[in-house]
mmCIF file of C-alpha atoms in Angstrom:
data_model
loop_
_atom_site.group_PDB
_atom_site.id
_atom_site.type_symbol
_atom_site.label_atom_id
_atom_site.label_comp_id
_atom_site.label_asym_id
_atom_site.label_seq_id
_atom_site.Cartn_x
_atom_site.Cartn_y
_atom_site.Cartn_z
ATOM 1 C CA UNK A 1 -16.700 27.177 47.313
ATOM 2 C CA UNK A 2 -17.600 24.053 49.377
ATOM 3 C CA UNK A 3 -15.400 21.727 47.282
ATOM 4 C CA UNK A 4 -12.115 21.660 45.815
ATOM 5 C CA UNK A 5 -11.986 23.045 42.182
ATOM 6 C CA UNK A 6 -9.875 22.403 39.694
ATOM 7 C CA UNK A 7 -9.611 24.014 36.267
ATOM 8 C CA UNK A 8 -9.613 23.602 32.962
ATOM 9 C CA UNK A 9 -11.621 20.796 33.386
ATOM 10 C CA UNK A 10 -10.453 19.346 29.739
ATOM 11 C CA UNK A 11 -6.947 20.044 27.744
ATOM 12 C CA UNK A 12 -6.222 19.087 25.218
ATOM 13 C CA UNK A 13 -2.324 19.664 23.982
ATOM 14 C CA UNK A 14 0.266 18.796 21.451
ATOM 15 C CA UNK A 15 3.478 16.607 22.216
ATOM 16 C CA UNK A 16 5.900 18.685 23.712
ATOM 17 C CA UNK A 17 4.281 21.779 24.893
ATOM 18 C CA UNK A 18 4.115 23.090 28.219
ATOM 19 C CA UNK A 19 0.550 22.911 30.505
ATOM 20 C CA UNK A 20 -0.398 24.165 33.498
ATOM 21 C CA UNK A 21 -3.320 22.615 35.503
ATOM 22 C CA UNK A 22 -4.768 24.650 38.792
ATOM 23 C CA UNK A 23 -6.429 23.359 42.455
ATOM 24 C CA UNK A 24 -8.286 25.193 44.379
ATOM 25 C CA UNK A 25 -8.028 23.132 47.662
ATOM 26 C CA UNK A 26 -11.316 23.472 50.068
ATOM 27 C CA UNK A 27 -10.632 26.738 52.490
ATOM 28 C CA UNK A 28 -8.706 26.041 55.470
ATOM 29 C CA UNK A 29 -7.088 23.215 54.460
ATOM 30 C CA UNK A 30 -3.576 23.038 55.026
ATOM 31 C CA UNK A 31 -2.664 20.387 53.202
ATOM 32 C CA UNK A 32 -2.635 19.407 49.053
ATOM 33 C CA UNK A 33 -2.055 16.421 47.251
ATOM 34 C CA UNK A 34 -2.207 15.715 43.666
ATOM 35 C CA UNK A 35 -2.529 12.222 41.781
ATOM 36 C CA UNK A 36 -3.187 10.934 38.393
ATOM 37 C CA UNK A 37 -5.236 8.201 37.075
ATOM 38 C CA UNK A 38 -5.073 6.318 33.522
ATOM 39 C CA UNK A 39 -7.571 5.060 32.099
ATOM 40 C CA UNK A 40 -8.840 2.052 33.805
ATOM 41 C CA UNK A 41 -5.876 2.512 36.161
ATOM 42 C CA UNK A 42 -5.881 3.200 39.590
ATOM 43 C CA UNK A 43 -4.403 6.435 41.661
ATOM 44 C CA UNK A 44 -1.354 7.534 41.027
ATOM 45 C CA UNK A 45 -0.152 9.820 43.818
ATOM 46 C CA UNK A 46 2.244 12.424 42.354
ATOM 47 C CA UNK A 47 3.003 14.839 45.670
ATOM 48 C CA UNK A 48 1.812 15.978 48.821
ATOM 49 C CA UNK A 49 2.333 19.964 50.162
ATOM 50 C CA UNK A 50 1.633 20.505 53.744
ATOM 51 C CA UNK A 51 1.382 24.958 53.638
ATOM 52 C CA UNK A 52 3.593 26.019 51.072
ATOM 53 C CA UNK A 53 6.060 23.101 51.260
ATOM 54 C CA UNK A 54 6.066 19.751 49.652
ATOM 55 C CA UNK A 55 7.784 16.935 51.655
ATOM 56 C CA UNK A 56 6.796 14.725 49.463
ATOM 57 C CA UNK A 57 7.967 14.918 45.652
ATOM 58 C CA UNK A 58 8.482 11.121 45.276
ATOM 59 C CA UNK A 59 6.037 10.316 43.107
ATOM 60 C CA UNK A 60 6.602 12.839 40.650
ATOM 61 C CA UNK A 61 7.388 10.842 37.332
ATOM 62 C CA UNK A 62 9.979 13.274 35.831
ATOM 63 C CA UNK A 63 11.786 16.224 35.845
ATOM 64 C CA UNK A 64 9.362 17.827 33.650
ATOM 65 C CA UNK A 65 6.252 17.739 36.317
ATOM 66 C CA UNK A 66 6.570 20.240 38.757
ATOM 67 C CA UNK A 67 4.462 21.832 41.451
ATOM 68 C CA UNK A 68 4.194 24.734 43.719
ATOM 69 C CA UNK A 69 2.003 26.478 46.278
ATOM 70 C CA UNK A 70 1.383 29.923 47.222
ATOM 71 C CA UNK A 71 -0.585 31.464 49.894
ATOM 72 C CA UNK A 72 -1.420 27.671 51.489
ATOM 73 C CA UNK A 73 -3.936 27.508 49.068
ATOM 74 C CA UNK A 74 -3.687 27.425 45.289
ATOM 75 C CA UNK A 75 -1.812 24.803 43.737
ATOM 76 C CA UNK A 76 -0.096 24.173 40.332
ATOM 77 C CA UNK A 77 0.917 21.912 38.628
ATOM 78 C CA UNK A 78 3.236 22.387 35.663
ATOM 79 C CA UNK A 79 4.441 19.438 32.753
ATOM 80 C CA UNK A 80 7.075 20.588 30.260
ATOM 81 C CA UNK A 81 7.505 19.608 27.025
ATOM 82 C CA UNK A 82 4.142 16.903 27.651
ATOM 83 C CA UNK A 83 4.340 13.763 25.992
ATOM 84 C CA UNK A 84 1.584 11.529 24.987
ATOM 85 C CA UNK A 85 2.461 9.444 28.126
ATOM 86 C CA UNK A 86 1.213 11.899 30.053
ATOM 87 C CA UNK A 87 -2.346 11.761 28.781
ATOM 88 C CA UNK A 88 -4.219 10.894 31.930
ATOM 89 C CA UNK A 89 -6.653 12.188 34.480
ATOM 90 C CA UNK A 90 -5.363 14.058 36.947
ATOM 91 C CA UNK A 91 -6.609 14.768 40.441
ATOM 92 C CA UNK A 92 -6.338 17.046 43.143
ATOM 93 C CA UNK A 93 -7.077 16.680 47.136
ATOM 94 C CA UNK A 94 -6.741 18.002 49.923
ATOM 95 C CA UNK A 95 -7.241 17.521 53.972
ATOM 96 C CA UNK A 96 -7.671 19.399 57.154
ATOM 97 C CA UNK A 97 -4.411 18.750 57.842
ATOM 98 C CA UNK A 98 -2.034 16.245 56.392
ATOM 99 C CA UNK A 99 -1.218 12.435 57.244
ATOM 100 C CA UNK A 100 -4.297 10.374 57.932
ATOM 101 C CA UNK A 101 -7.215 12.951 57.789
ATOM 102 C CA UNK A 102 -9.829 12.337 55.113
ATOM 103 C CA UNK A 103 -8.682 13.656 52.020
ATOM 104 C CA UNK A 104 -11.329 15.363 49.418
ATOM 105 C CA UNK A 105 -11.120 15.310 45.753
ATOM 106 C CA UNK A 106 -11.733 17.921 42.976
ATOM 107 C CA UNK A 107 -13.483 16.565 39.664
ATOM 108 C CA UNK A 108 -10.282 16.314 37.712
ATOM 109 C CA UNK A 109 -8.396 17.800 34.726
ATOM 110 C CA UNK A 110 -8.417 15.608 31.875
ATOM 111 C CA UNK A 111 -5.391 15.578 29.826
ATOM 112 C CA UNK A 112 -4.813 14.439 26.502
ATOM 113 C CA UNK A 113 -1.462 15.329 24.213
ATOM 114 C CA UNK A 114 -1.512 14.357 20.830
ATOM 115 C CA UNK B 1 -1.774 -0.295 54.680
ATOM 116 C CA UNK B 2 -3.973 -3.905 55.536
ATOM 117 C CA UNK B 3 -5.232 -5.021 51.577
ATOM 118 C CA UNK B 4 -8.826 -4.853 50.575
ATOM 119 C CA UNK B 5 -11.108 -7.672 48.511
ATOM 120 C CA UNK B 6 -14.359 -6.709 46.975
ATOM 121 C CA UNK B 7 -16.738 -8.418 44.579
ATOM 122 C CA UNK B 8 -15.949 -6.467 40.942
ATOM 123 C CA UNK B 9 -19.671 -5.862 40.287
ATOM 124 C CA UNK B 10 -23.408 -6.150 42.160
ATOM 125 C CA UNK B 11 -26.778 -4.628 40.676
ATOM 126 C CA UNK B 12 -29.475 -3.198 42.701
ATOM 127 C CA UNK B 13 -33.020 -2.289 42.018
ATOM 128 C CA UNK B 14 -33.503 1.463 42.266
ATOM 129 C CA UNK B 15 -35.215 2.121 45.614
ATOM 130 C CA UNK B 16 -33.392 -0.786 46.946
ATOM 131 C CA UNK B 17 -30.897 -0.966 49.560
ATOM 132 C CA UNK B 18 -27.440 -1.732 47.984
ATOM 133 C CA UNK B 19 -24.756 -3.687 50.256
ATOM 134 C CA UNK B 20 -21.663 -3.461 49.270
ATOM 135 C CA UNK B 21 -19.278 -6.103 51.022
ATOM 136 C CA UNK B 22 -15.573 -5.774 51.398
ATOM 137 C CA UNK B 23 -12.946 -8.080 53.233
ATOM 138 C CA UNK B 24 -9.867 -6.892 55.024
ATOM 139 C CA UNK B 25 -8.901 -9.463 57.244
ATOM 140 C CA UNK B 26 -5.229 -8.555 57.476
ATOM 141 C CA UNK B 27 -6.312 -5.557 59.193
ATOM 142 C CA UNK B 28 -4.468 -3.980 62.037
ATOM 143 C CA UNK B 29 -5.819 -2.133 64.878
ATOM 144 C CA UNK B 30 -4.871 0.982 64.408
ATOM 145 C CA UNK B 31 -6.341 0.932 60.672
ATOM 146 C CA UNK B 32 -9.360 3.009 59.645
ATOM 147 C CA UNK B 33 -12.026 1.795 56.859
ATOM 148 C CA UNK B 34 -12.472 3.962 54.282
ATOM 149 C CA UNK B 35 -14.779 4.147 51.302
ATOM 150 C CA UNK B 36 -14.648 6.225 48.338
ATOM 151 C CA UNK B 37 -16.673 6.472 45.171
ATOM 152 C CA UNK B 38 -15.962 7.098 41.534
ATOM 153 C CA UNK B 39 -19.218 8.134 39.431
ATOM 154 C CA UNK B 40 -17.536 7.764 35.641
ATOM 155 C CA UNK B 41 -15.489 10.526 34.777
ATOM 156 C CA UNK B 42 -15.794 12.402 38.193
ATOM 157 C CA UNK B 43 -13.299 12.306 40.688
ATOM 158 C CA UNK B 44 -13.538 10.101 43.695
ATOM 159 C CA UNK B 45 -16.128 10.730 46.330
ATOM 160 C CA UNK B 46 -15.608 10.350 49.946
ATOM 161 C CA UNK B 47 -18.361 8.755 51.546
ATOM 162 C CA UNK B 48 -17.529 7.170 55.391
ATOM 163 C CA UNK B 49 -15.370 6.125 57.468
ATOM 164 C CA UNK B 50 -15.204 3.973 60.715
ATOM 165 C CA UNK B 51 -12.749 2.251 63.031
ATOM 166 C CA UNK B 52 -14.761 0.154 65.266
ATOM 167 C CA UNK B 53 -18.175 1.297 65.804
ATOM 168 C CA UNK B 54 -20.965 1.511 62.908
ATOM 169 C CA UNK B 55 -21.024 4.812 61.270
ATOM 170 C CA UNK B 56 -24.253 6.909 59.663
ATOM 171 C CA UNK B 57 -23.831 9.959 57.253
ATOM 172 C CA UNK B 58 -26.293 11.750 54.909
ATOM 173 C CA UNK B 59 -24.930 9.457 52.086
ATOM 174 C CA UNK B 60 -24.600 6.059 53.503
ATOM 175 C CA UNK B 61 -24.354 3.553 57.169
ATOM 176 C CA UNK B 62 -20.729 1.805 57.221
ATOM 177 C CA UNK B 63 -21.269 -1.804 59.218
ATOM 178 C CA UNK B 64 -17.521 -3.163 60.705
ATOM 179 C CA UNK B 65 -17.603 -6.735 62.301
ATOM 180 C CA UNK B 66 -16.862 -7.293 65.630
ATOM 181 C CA UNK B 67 -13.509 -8.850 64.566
ATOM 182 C CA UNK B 68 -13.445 -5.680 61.883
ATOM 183 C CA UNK B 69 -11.883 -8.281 59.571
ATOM 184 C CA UNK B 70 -14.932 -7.286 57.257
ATOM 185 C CA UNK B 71 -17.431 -4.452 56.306
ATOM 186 C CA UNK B 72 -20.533 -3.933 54.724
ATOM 187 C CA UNK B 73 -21.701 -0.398 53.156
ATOM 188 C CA UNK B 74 -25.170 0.467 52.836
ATOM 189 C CA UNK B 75 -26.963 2.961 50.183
ATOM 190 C CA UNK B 76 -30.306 2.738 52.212
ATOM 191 C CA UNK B 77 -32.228 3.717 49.066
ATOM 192 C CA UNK B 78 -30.277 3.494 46.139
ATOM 193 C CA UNK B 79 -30.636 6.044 42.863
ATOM 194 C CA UNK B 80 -29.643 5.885 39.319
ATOM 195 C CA UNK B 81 -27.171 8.335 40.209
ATOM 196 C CA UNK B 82 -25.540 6.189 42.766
ATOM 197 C CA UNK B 83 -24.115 3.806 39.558
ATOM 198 C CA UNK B 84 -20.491 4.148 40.429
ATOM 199 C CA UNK B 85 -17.197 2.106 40.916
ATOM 200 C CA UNK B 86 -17.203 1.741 45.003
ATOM 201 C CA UNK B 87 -13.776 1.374 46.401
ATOM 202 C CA UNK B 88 -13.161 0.018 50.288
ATOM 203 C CA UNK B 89 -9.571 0.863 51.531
ATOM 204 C CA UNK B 90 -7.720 0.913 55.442
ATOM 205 C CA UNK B 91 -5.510 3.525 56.146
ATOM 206 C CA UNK B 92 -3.248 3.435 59.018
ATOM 207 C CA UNK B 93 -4.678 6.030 61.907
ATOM 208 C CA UNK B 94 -2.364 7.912 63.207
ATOM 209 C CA UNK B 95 -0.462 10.387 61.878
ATOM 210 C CA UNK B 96 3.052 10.624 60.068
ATOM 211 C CA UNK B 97 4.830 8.015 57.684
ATOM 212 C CA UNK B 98 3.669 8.243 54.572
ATOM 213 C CA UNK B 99 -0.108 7.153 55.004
ATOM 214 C CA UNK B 100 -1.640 10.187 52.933
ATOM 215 C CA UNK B 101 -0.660 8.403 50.069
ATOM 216 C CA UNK B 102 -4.371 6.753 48.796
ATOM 217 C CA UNK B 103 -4.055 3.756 46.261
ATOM 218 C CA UNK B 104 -7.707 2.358 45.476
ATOM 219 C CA UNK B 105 -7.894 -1.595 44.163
ATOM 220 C CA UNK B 106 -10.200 -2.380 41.560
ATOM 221 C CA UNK B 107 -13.432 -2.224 43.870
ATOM 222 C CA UNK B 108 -17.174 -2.571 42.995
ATOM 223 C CA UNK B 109 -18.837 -1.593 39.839
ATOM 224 C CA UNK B 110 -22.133 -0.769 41.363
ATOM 225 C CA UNK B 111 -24.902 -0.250 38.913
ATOM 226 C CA UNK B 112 -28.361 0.672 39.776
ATOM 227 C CA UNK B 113 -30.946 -0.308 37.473
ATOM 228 C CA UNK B 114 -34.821 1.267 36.828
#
């Protein structure tokens, strides 16, 4: 695809269980970054992979959000045991390469844990 | 990264041109202009970018000062579907530190009426 994808596009959860949400970062594109946004809030950058590793976890809330990266392309995103903190939009980009190249944003999973 | 100031809302006729102003007069010289778009519940947009010089795309012209201590973007002919939250940010431009990291302000609720 031209764009990066993410999927589901919508989940909806119960406090407490585990999610996963996917990116599908534009082709070529070496490096990933995920953010979230609240409502009416602005970006919230969670971590940046450049390849398969992830400098950058420092914006990772908790211990239960993790991430990983296989192949230089696909991305996950895993919260454990969500809590209804966590209900946000959350966003995926990625860039040519990393540091100040433009980055390009998928449409967003929207989370929401009751 | 140099901070941004933008008018929270304009209106534009549909057809119109729509200028969208945004002051960053603590910019530094090695500081890029970005701007981004957020149509509601989408994920941002990239639109332009520029250092120095004026910029054209398919979507938009980006205008920079002479002192670049402001810029002006320009929807040439602007559509209902260009009703959107514009956001104007600098971003350092060279590469390493932690400058991937995007944080948008409030920006501009543009709305295009019929």
């Amino acid at each position: 695809g031209a764009g990066v994808s993410q999927s589901p596009s919508n989940k909806v959860t119960e406090k407490g269980k585990d999610v996963e949400l996917r990116c599908d970062p534009i082709s070529g594109h070496t490096a990933l970054y995920w953010y979230r946004q609240s409502l009416g809030q602005g970006l919230e950058f969670l971590i940046y992979f450049q390849g398969n590793s992830a400098p950058d976890k420092s914006g990772l809330p908790s211990d239960r959000f993790s991430a990983e990266r296989t192949g230089g392309s696909v991305s996950t995103l895993t919260i454990q045991r969500t809590q209804q903190e966590d209900s946000a939009v959350y966003l995926c980009a990625s860039s040519a390469s990393g540091g100040r190249e433009t980055q390009y944003f998928g449409p967003g999973t929207r989370l929401l844990v009751l | 990264d140099a901070k941004t100031t933008q008018p929270p809302s304009m209106d534009c006729a549909e057809g119109r041109a729509a200028n969208l102003p945004c002051n960053h007069s603590t910019i530094s010289g090695n500081e890029y202009v970005y701007w981004y778009r957020q149509i509601h519940s989408q994920g941002p947009q990239y639109i332009i970018h520029g250092l120095k010089n004026n910029e054209t795309n398919e979507m938009a012209s980006l205008i920079i000062t002479e002192d670049r201590k402001s810029s002006t973007l320009i929807l040439p002919h602007a559509t209902l579907r260009d009703t959107a939250v514009y956001y104007c940010i600098v971003r350092v431009a060279r590469s390493g530190g932690s400058n991937y990291k995007l944080t948008f302000g409030k920006g501009t609720l543009l709305t295009v009426n019929p």
